[in-house]
């Protein structure tokens, strides 16, 4: 109550205050709605990008699986062929053996030009047989080749590994090597080596990534086999512990998956900047809509709440219509600007009681507490009167009556 006099100096007219608070509420509520909508749109954009990466990854992993399944089917049809096994067992090459290889060429090579097949006989360490050649091809001892060492040490019936081709660098060719075992015993009589063209694989596996920032296929050891647009890397521990998942760095969101048949890792990256660029375009639209709403609210508010201003006009009309002087009650709670305008429109007397009474009682209480027990009444009153007098003077000035007594 004591601070009512100070607060009255800071009060504005009811119309201005109401309008200001209303506009602030509308601005705040629309800002919250805009931020909420922007957040939803951003999340949707992220989910759409993730779904795109996931769908592309699943389809291409399926395609990769199908491709290597087809290669395995071709290899199985060859290594379990009795004539091929007999050819591998023969110590001397015959015309019928070479004719057999030409038959394989017509059956598989022309339908799969990306595959290059070679045969190696056990014991014939310096010879290679190709379906594209009519006789054995002299070569260095193949027992020192990486693919032979790999299949011997792993004891697997099949190995998949990268090799260098004509000085193009490690990984320029992917090779599948299959053991050819005898019909009635586990003895290895030879090997089928199928080289796959990496350019063909790249075109086959990375052809549908136009909406992705980058795509990379890594082998089982994390070496880059081929990539499109940019190399995409995922921490090795993630690839080891999870067959698929999502990894996020500063600039990109990466979805990765692993092929079951080859152990290759397919990594697809989406740029955060590109994902949010379309969303950022809507920010000026939201700001424009907010400004339109605020302007519309301001115009409507001035019209709808003009009734408060109309009351002053009605006061002027009443003052002209009647002779008795007009009195304004409850002056303490009315802003200074409204009191002064009411006086200009015809108010002759302003009743101000609450602020004077409260000033007197509050200061009297303070003086009594300060004086202690059995104070002298007139001494206490003398200390209170000046403070009440200041309030009365201020209200005389508010009512523009100073100097008119």
GROMACS .gro file of C-alpha atoms in nm:
model
  405
    1UNK     CA    1   0.000   0.000   0.000
    2UNK     CA    2   0.286   0.235   0.079
    3UNK     CA    3   0.420   0.203  -0.275
    4UNK     CA    4   0.093   0.293  -0.445
    5UNK     CA    5   0.191   0.655  -0.491
    6UNK     CA    6   0.518   0.565  -0.668
    7UNK     CA    7   0.352   0.304  -0.890
    8UNK     CA    8   0.087   0.546  -1.004
    9UNK     CA    9   0.356   0.757  -1.174
   10UNK     CA   10   0.448   0.461  -1.395
   11UNK     CA   11   0.095   0.362  -1.492
   12UNK     CA   12  -0.032   0.428  -1.841
   13UNK     CA   13  -0.388   0.464  -1.959
   14UNK     CA   14  -0.605   0.156  -1.944
   15UNK     CA   15  -0.634   0.147  -2.323
   16UNK     CA   16  -0.258   0.155  -2.383
   17UNK     CA   17  -0.180  -0.097  -2.112
   18UNK     CA   18  -0.446  -0.341  -2.226
   19UNK     CA   19  -0.341  -0.310  -2.588
   20UNK     CA   20   0.027  -0.353  -2.502
   21UNK     CA   21  -0.033  -0.667  -2.295
   22UNK     CA   22  -0.263  -0.812  -2.559
   23UNK     CA   23  -0.006  -0.759  -2.835
   24UNK     CA   24   0.270  -0.908  -2.619
   25UNK     CA   25   0.056  -1.214  -2.549
   26UNK     CA   26  -0.026  -1.257  -2.918
   27UNK     CA   27   0.339  -1.213  -3.021
   28UNK     CA   28   0.458  -1.457  -2.756
   29UNK     CA   29   0.197  -1.719  -2.837
   30UNK     CA   30   0.263  -1.696  -3.211
   31UNK     CA   31   0.638  -1.716  -3.154
   32UNK     CA   32   0.587  -2.034  -2.952
   33UNK     CA   33   0.362  -2.178  -3.223
   34UNK     CA   34   0.614  -2.084  -3.495
   35UNK     CA   35   0.903  -2.240  -3.301
   36UNK     CA   36   0.696  -2.553  -3.236
   37UNK     CA   37   0.602  -2.586  -3.604
   38UNK     CA   38   0.962  -2.523  -3.711
   39UNK     CA   39   1.082  -2.792  -3.472
   40UNK     CA   40   0.825  -3.041  -3.606
   41UNK     CA   41   0.922  -2.962  -3.967
   42UNK     CA   42   1.290  -3.001  -3.881
   43UNK     CA   43   1.231  -3.339  -3.718
   44UNK     CA   44   1.023  -3.450  -4.017
   45UNK     CA   45   1.302  -3.344  -4.255
   46UNK     CA   46   1.555  -3.542  -4.052
   47UNK     CA   47   1.327  -3.848  -4.048
   48UNK     CA   48   1.264  -3.825  -4.422
   49UNK     CA   49   1.639  -3.808  -4.489
   50UNK     CA   50   1.697  -4.104  -4.257
   51UNK     CA   51   1.421  -4.305  -4.426
   52UNK     CA   52   1.573  -4.226  -4.765
   53UNK     CA   53   1.916  -4.345  -4.652
   54UNK     CA   54   1.768  -4.655  -4.489
   55UNK     CA   55   1.566  -4.750  -4.796
   56UNK     CA   56   1.862  -4.697  -5.028
   57UNK     CA   57   2.089  -4.897  -4.800
   58UNK     CA   58   1.847  -5.188  -4.770
   59UNK     CA   59   1.782  -5.203  -5.145
   60UNK     CA   60   2.151  -5.185  -5.232
   61UNK     CA   61   2.252  -5.439  -4.967
   62UNK     CA   62   1.988  -5.669  -5.115
   63UNK     CA   63   2.124  -5.601  -5.462
   64UNK     CA   64   2.479  -5.669  -5.338
   65UNK     CA   65   2.366  -5.992  -5.173
   66UNK     CA   66   2.189  -6.101  -5.490
   67UNK     CA   67   2.493  -6.024  -5.703
   68UNK     CA   68   2.729  -6.236  -5.494
   69UNK     CA   69   2.469  -6.510  -5.464
   70UNK     CA   70   2.463  -6.519  -5.845
   71UNK     CA   71   2.843  -6.540  -5.851
   72UNK     CA   72   2.831  -6.827  -5.600
   73UNK     CA   73   2.571  -7.008  -5.811
   74UNK     CA   74   2.790  -6.975  -6.119
   75UNK     CA   75   3.092  -7.100  -5.923
   76UNK     CA   76   2.897  -7.393  -5.775
   77UNK     CA   77   2.778  -7.496  -6.120
   78UNK     CA   78   3.143  -7.506  -6.230
   79UNK     CA   79   3.333  -7.652  -5.932
   80UNK     CA   80   3.083  -7.939  -5.887
   81UNK     CA   81   3.082  -8.020  -6.258
   82UNK     CA   82   3.229  -8.370  -6.309
   83UNK     CA   83   3.398  -8.271  -6.632
   84UNK     CA   84   3.568  -7.975  -6.465
   85UNK     CA   85   3.684  -8.197  -6.178
   86UNK     CA   86   3.818  -8.448  -6.430
   87UNK     CA   87   3.998  -8.167  -6.614
   88UNK     CA   88   4.162  -8.056  -6.290
   89UNK     CA   89   4.274  -8.413  -6.212
   90UNK     CA   90   4.428  -8.473  -6.554
   91UNK     CA   91   4.803  -8.437  -6.557
   92UNK     CA   92   4.806  -8.376  -6.933
   93UNK     CA   93   4.592  -8.122  -7.110
   94UNK     CA   94   4.376  -8.259  -7.390
   95UNK     CA   95   4.182  -8.099  -7.672
   96UNK     CA   96   3.857  -8.204  -7.506
   97UNK     CA   97   3.958  -8.020  -7.190
   98UNK     CA   98   4.015  -7.699  -7.379
   99UNK     CA   99   3.687  -7.749  -7.565
  100UNK     CA  100   3.517  -7.781  -7.227
  101UNK     CA  101   3.658  -7.445  -7.121
  102UNK     CA  102   3.531  -7.289  -7.442
  103UNK     CA  103   3.189  -7.430  -7.360
  104UNK     CA  104   3.198  -7.266  -7.021
  105UNK     CA  105   3.289  -6.940  -7.190
  106UNK     CA  106   2.981  -6.955  -7.411
  107UNK     CA  107   2.763  -7.043  -7.114
  108UNK     CA  108   2.879  -6.786  -6.856
  109UNK     CA  109   3.123  -6.533  -6.992
  110UNK     CA  110   2.898  -6.363  -7.243
  111UNK     CA  111   2.614  -6.340  -6.993
  112UNK     CA  112   2.846  -6.201  -6.722
  113UNK     CA  113   3.113  -5.991  -6.895
  114UNK     CA  114   3.210  -5.834  -6.562
  115UNK     CA  115   3.345  -6.168  -6.439
  116UNK     CA  116   3.684  -6.302  -6.542
  117UNK     CA  117   3.731  -6.673  -6.468
  118UNK     CA  118   4.061  -6.852  -6.427
  119UNK     CA  119   4.144  -7.212  -6.332
  120UNK     CA  120   4.448  -7.343  -6.149
  121UNK     CA  121   4.541  -7.710  -6.123
  122UNK     CA  122   4.690  -7.848  -5.806
  123UNK     CA  123   5.046  -7.954  -5.883
  124UNK     CA  124   5.061  -7.737  -6.195
  125UNK     CA  125   5.189  -7.440  -5.997
  126UNK     CA  126   5.304  -7.238  -6.299
  127UNK     CA  127   5.002  -7.279  -6.525
  128UNK     CA  128   4.674  -7.090  -6.543
  129UNK     CA  129   4.376  -7.188  -6.757
  130UNK     CA  130   4.140  -6.925  -6.885
  131UNK     CA  131   3.817  -6.964  -7.077
  132UNK     CA  132   3.947  -6.689  -7.303
  133UNK     CA  133   4.262  -6.881  -7.401
  134UNK     CA  134   4.301  -7.202  -7.600
  135UNK     CA  135   4.592  -7.337  -7.398
  136UNK     CA  136   4.755  -7.318  -7.056
  137UNK     CA  137   4.910  -6.982  -6.976
  138UNK     CA  138   5.255  -6.985  -6.813
  139UNK     CA  139   5.261  -6.782  -6.491
  140UNK     CA  140   5.488  -6.743  -6.187
  141UNK     CA  141   5.428  -6.998  -5.916
  142UNK     CA  142   5.078  -6.913  -5.789
  143UNK     CA  143   5.152  -7.061  -5.446
  144UNK     CA  144   5.312  -6.727  -5.363
  145UNK     CA  145   5.003  -6.533  -5.455
  146UNK     CA  146   4.800  -6.370  -5.178
  147UNK     CA  147   4.480  -6.546  -5.274
  148UNK     CA  148   4.644  -6.889  -5.246
  149UNK     CA  149   4.801  -6.809  -4.910
  150UNK     CA  150   4.465  -6.680  -4.786
  151UNK     CA  151   4.264  -6.986  -4.885
  152UNK     CA  152   4.530  -7.225  -4.753
  153UNK     CA  153   4.562  -7.057  -4.414
  154UNK     CA  154   4.188  -6.999  -4.359
  155UNK     CA  155   4.098  -7.349  -4.481
  156UNK     CA  156   3.776  -7.206  -4.620
  157UNK     CA  157   3.621  -7.334  -4.939
  158UNK     CA  158   3.587  -6.976  -5.059
  159UNK     CA  159   3.767  -6.647  -4.995
  160UNK     CA  160   3.682  -6.293  -5.103
  161UNK     CA  161   3.968  -6.045  -5.117
  162UNK     CA  162   4.100  -5.737  -5.295
  163UNK     CA  163   4.389  -5.750  -5.540
  164UNK     CA  164   4.592  -5.509  -5.746
  165UNK     CA  165   4.528  -5.502  -6.118
  166UNK     CA  166   4.791  -5.382  -6.364
  167UNK     CA  167   4.942  -5.132  -6.123
  168UNK     CA  168   4.607  -4.962  -6.053
  169UNK     CA  169   4.645  -5.005  -5.678
  170UNK     CA  170   4.521  -5.232  -5.404
  171UNK     CA  171   4.149  -5.297  -5.423
  172UNK     CA  172   4.117  -5.228  -5.796
  173UNK     CA  173   3.987  -5.587  -5.837
  174UNK     CA  174   3.774  -5.799  -5.608
  175UNK     CA  175   3.850  -6.170  -5.630
  176UNK     CA  176   3.651  -6.475  -5.522
  177UNK     CA  177   3.854  -6.796  -5.505
  178UNK     CA  178   3.683  -7.136  -5.475
  179UNK     CA  179   3.835  -7.473  -5.400
  180UNK     CA  180   3.762  -7.749  -5.653
  181UNK     CA  181   3.751  -8.075  -5.460
  182UNK     CA  182   3.758  -8.429  -5.592
  183UNK     CA  183   3.427  -8.608  -5.626
  184UNK     CA  184   3.487  -8.888  -5.380
  185UNK     CA  185   3.742  -8.728  -5.147
  186UNK     CA  186   3.814  -8.390  -4.986
  187UNK     CA  187   4.135  -8.359  -5.185
  188UNK     CA  188   4.170  -8.025  -5.361
  189UNK     CA  189   4.233  -8.080  -5.730
  190UNK     CA  190   4.228  -7.714  -5.832
  191UNK     CA  191   4.097  -7.364  -5.782
  192UNK     CA  192   3.849  -7.140  -5.957
  193UNK     CA  193   3.937  -6.772  -5.942
  194UNK     CA  194   3.670  -6.516  -6.038
  195UNK     CA  195   3.780  -6.155  -6.075
  196UNK     CA  196   3.508  -5.889  -6.057
  197UNK     CA  197   3.535  -5.556  -6.236
  198UNK     CA  198   3.518  -5.282  -5.968
  199UNK     CA  199   3.397  -5.018  -6.212
  200UNK     CA  200   3.105  -5.241  -6.295
  201UNK     CA  201   3.034  -5.298  -5.926
  202UNK     CA  202   3.052  -4.927  -5.854
  203UNK     CA  203   2.808  -4.848  -6.132
  204UNK     CA  204   2.580  -5.130  -6.017
  205UNK     CA  205   2.581  -5.054  -5.644
  206UNK     CA  206   2.609  -4.674  -5.639
  207UNK     CA  207   2.379  -4.576  -5.922
  208UNK     CA  208   2.083  -4.458  -5.711
  209UNK     CA  209   2.251  -4.220  -5.465
  210UNK     CA  210   2.182  -3.887  -5.635
  211UNK     CA  211   2.001  -3.750  -5.327
  212UNK     CA  212   2.279  -3.850  -5.088
  213UNK     CA  213   2.581  -3.633  -4.998
  214UNK     CA  214   2.813  -3.931  -5.034
  215UNK     CA  215   2.827  -4.308  -5.043
  216UNK     CA  216   3.114  -4.544  -4.973
  217UNK     CA  217   3.157  -4.921  -4.973
  218UNK     CA  218   3.427  -5.056  -4.742
  219UNK     CA  219   3.561  -5.408  -4.731
  220UNK     CA  220   3.559  -5.616  -4.414
  221UNK     CA  221   3.884  -5.456  -4.295
  222UNK     CA  222   3.760  -5.101  -4.346
  223UNK     CA  223   3.947  -5.030  -4.673
  224UNK     CA  224   3.763  -4.815  -4.928
  225UNK     CA  225   3.655  -5.022  -5.227
  226UNK     CA  226   3.479  -4.741  -5.408
  227UNK     CA  227   3.285  -4.428  -5.327
  228UNK     CA  228   3.055  -4.174  -5.487
  229UNK     CA  229   3.096  -3.796  -5.437
  230UNK     CA  230   3.289  -3.827  -5.111
  231UNK     CA  231   3.447  -4.085  -4.882
  232UNK     CA  232   3.220  -4.163  -4.590
  233UNK     CA  233   3.389  -4.298  -4.278
  234UNK     CA  234   3.242  -4.460  -3.969
  235UNK     CA  235   3.450  -4.541  -3.658
  236UNK     CA  236   3.589  -4.893  -3.678
  237UNK     CA  237   3.448  -4.990  -3.337
  238UNK     CA  238   3.094  -4.917  -3.458
  239UNK     CA  239   3.139  -5.135  -3.765
  240UNK     CA  240   3.280  -5.415  -3.551
  241UNK     CA  241   3.008  -5.405  -3.286
  242UNK     CA  242   2.700  -5.329  -3.499
  243UNK     CA  243   2.595  -5.465  -3.835
  244UNK     CA  244   2.389  -5.154  -3.900
  245UNK     CA  245   2.312  -4.822  -3.737
  246UNK     CA  246   2.335  -4.443  -3.757
  247UNK     CA  247   2.636  -4.227  -3.679
  248UNK     CA  248   2.639  -3.847  -3.657
  249UNK     CA  249   2.931  -3.607  -3.675
  250UNK     CA  250   2.950  -3.229  -3.700
  251UNK     CA  251   2.834  -3.197  -4.061
  252UNK     CA  252   2.680  -3.529  -4.164
  253UNK     CA  253   2.437  -3.798  -4.053
  254UNK     CA  254   2.557  -4.140  -4.166
  255UNK     CA  255   2.360  -4.462  -4.199
  256UNK     CA  256   2.563  -4.781  -4.237
  257UNK     CA  257   2.493  -5.149  -4.293
  258UNK     CA  258   2.690  -5.471  -4.353
  259UNK     CA  259   2.645  -5.732  -4.624
  260UNK     CA  260   2.617  -6.081  -4.475
  261UNK     CA  261   2.775  -6.259  -4.770
  262UNK     CA  262   3.077  -6.034  -4.821
  263UNK     CA  263   3.124  -5.846  -4.493
  264UNK     CA  264   3.132  -5.522  -4.693
  265UNK     CA  265   3.005  -5.207  -4.525
  266UNK     CA  266   2.778  -4.965  -4.710
  267UNK     CA  267   2.789  -4.609  -4.566
  268UNK     CA  268   2.549  -4.335  -4.678
  269UNK     CA  269   2.581  -3.974  -4.562
  270UNK     CA  270   2.332  -3.687  -4.563
  271UNK     CA  271   2.445  -3.328  -4.515
  272UNK     CA  272   2.280  -3.153  -4.220
  273UNK     CA  273   2.312  -2.822  -4.404
  274UNK     CA  274   2.127  -2.956  -4.708
  275UNK     CA  275   1.856  -3.114  -4.497
  276UNK     CA  276   1.788  -2.791  -4.306
  277UNK     CA  277   1.835  -2.554  -4.601
  278UNK     CA  278   1.480  -2.606  -4.720
  279UNK     CA  279   1.354  -2.561  -4.365
  280UNK     CA  280   1.546  -2.236  -4.319
  281UNK     CA  281   1.369  -2.091  -4.623
  282UNK     CA  282   1.044  -2.091  -4.428
  283UNK     CA  283   1.179  -1.866  -4.150
  284UNK     CA  284   1.114  -1.537  -4.344
  285UNK     CA  285   0.762  -1.665  -4.420
  286UNK     CA  286   0.698  -1.728  -4.051
  287UNK     CA  287   0.831  -1.383  -3.960
  288UNK     CA  288   0.613  -1.219  -4.225
  289UNK     CA  289   0.307  -1.406  -4.099
  290UNK     CA  290   0.387  -1.298  -3.744
  291UNK     CA  291   0.415  -0.933  -3.848
  292UNK     CA  292   0.083  -0.957  -4.033
  293UNK     CA  293  -0.085  -1.104  -3.725
  294UNK     CA  294   0.061  -0.834  -3.498
  295UNK     CA  295  -0.044  -0.553  -3.734
  296UNK     CA  296  -0.392  -0.697  -3.772
  297UNK     CA  297  -0.422  -0.736  -3.395
  298UNK     CA  298  -0.312  -0.376  -3.342
  299UNK     CA  299  -0.575  -0.241  -3.582
  300UNK     CA  300  -0.854  -0.458  -3.443
  301UNK     CA  301  -0.759  -0.378  -3.084
  302UNK     CA  302  -0.771  -0.004  -3.140
  303UNK     CA  303  -1.120  -0.038  -3.284
  304UNK     CA  304  -1.259  -0.297  -3.046
  305UNK     CA  305  -1.134  -0.127  -2.729
  306UNK     CA  306  -1.210   0.229  -2.831
  307UNK     CA  307  -1.505   0.211  -2.590
  308UNK     CA  308  -1.268   0.326  -2.317
  309UNK     CA  309  -1.193   0.641  -2.515
  310UNK     CA  310  -1.562   0.682  -2.596
  311UNK     CA  311  -1.633   0.704  -2.217
  312UNK     CA  312  -1.440   1.031  -2.203
  313UNK     CA  313  -1.652   1.166  -2.488
  314UNK     CA  314  -1.964   1.059  -2.302
  315UNK     CA  315  -1.832   1.241  -1.995
  316UNK     CA  316  -1.803   1.563  -2.197
  317UNK     CA  317  -2.158   1.520  -2.325
  318UNK     CA  318  -2.292   1.468  -1.972
  319UNK     CA  319  -2.107   1.778  -1.849
  320UNK     CA  320  -2.280   1.986  -2.116
  321UNK     CA  321  -2.621   1.834  -2.048
  322UNK     CA  322  -2.639   1.883  -1.669
  323UNK     CA  323  -2.577   2.180  -1.437
  324UNK     CA  324  -2.457   2.015  -1.109
  325UNK     CA  325  -2.078   1.978  -1.082
  326UNK     CA  326  -1.945   1.625  -1.158
  327UNK     CA  327  -1.746   1.427  -0.901
  328UNK     CA  328  -1.496   1.146  -0.968
  329UNK     CA  329  -1.474   0.889  -0.688
  330UNK     CA  330  -1.193   0.642  -0.621
  331UNK     CA  331  -0.914   0.863  -0.746
  332UNK     CA  332  -0.639   0.657  -0.580
  333UNK     CA  333  -0.671   0.367  -0.826
  334UNK     CA  334  -0.702   0.576  -1.145
  335UNK     CA  335  -0.393   0.653  -1.357
  336UNK     CA  336  -0.278   1.016  -1.357
  337UNK     CA  337  -0.335   1.059  -1.733
  338UNK     CA  338  -0.700   0.948  -1.704
  339UNK     CA  339  -0.767   1.180  -1.410
  340UNK     CA  340  -0.629   1.480  -1.593
  341UNK     CA  341  -0.828   1.402  -1.906
  342UNK     CA  342  -1.144   1.352  -1.698
  343UNK     CA  343  -1.091   1.698  -1.543
  344UNK     CA  344  -1.052   1.848  -1.891
  345UNK     CA  345  -1.377   1.681  -2.001
  346UNK     CA  346  -1.581   1.819  -1.710
  347UNK     CA  347  -1.494   1.661  -1.371
  348UNK     CA  348  -1.500   1.931  -1.101
  349UNK     CA  349  -1.402   1.726  -0.798
  350UNK     CA  350  -1.177   1.423  -0.745
  351UNK     CA  351  -1.216   1.221  -0.427
  352UNK     CA  352  -0.884   1.076  -0.309
  353UNK     CA  353  -0.905   0.896   0.025
  354UNK     CA  354  -0.733   0.560   0.021
  355UNK     CA  355  -0.380   0.678  -0.052
  356UNK     CA  356  -0.403   0.954   0.212
  357UNK     CA  357  -0.549   0.722   0.474
  358UNK     CA  358  -0.294   0.449   0.404
  359UNK     CA  359  -0.005   0.696   0.410
  360UNK     CA  360  -0.121   0.826   0.748
  361UNK     CA  361  -0.173   0.481   0.904
  362UNK     CA  362   0.150   0.326   0.774
  363UNK     CA  363   0.367   0.614   0.888
  364UNK     CA  364   0.185   0.635   1.221
  365UNK     CA  365   0.257   0.266   1.281
  366UNK     CA  366   0.627   0.321   1.207
  367UNK     CA  367   0.647   0.618   1.444
  368UNK     CA  368   0.471   0.430   1.723
  369UNK     CA  369   0.710   0.136   1.687
  370UNK     CA  370   1.005   0.374   1.689
  371UNK     CA  371   0.879   0.569   1.997
  372UNK     CA  372   0.837   0.258   2.211
  373UNK     CA  373   0.598   0.228   2.511
  374UNK     CA  374   0.370   0.519   2.621
  375UNK     CA  375   0.460   0.771   2.348
  376UNK     CA  376   0.326   1.124   2.355
  377UNK     CA  377   0.049   1.151   2.095
  378UNK     CA  378   0.126   1.503   1.967
  379UNK     CA  379   0.494   1.417   1.916
  380UNK     CA  380   0.401   1.115   1.707
  381UNK     CA  381   0.148   1.314   1.504
  382UNK     CA  382   0.401   1.585   1.422
  383UNK     CA  383   0.626   1.329   1.256
  384UNK     CA  384   0.341   1.188   1.044
  385UNK     CA  385   0.180   1.511   0.918
  386UNK     CA  386   0.461   1.614   0.676
  387UNK     CA  387   0.443   1.282   0.492
  388UNK     CA  388   0.066   1.307   0.453
  389UNK     CA  389   0.111   1.668   0.341
  390UNK     CA  390   0.346   1.561   0.059
  391UNK     CA  391   0.089   1.314  -0.072
  392UNK     CA  392  -0.183   1.582  -0.067
  393UNK     CA  393   0.043   1.829  -0.252
  394UNK     CA  394   0.123   1.572  -0.519
  395UNK     CA  395  -0.246   1.503  -0.574
  396UNK     CA  396  -0.318   1.872  -0.599
  397UNK     CA  397  -0.063   1.885  -0.882
  398UNK     CA  398  -0.212   1.572  -1.043
  399UNK     CA  399  -0.553   1.742  -1.041
  400UNK     CA  400  -0.392   2.055  -1.190
  401UNK     CA  401  -0.526   2.259  -0.895
  402UNK     CA  402  -0.197   2.398  -0.764
  403UNK     CA  403  -0.210   2.776  -0.727
  404UNK     CA  404  -0.589   2.786  -0.759
  405UNK     CA  405  -0.696   2.781  -0.393
   0.00000   0.00000   0.00000
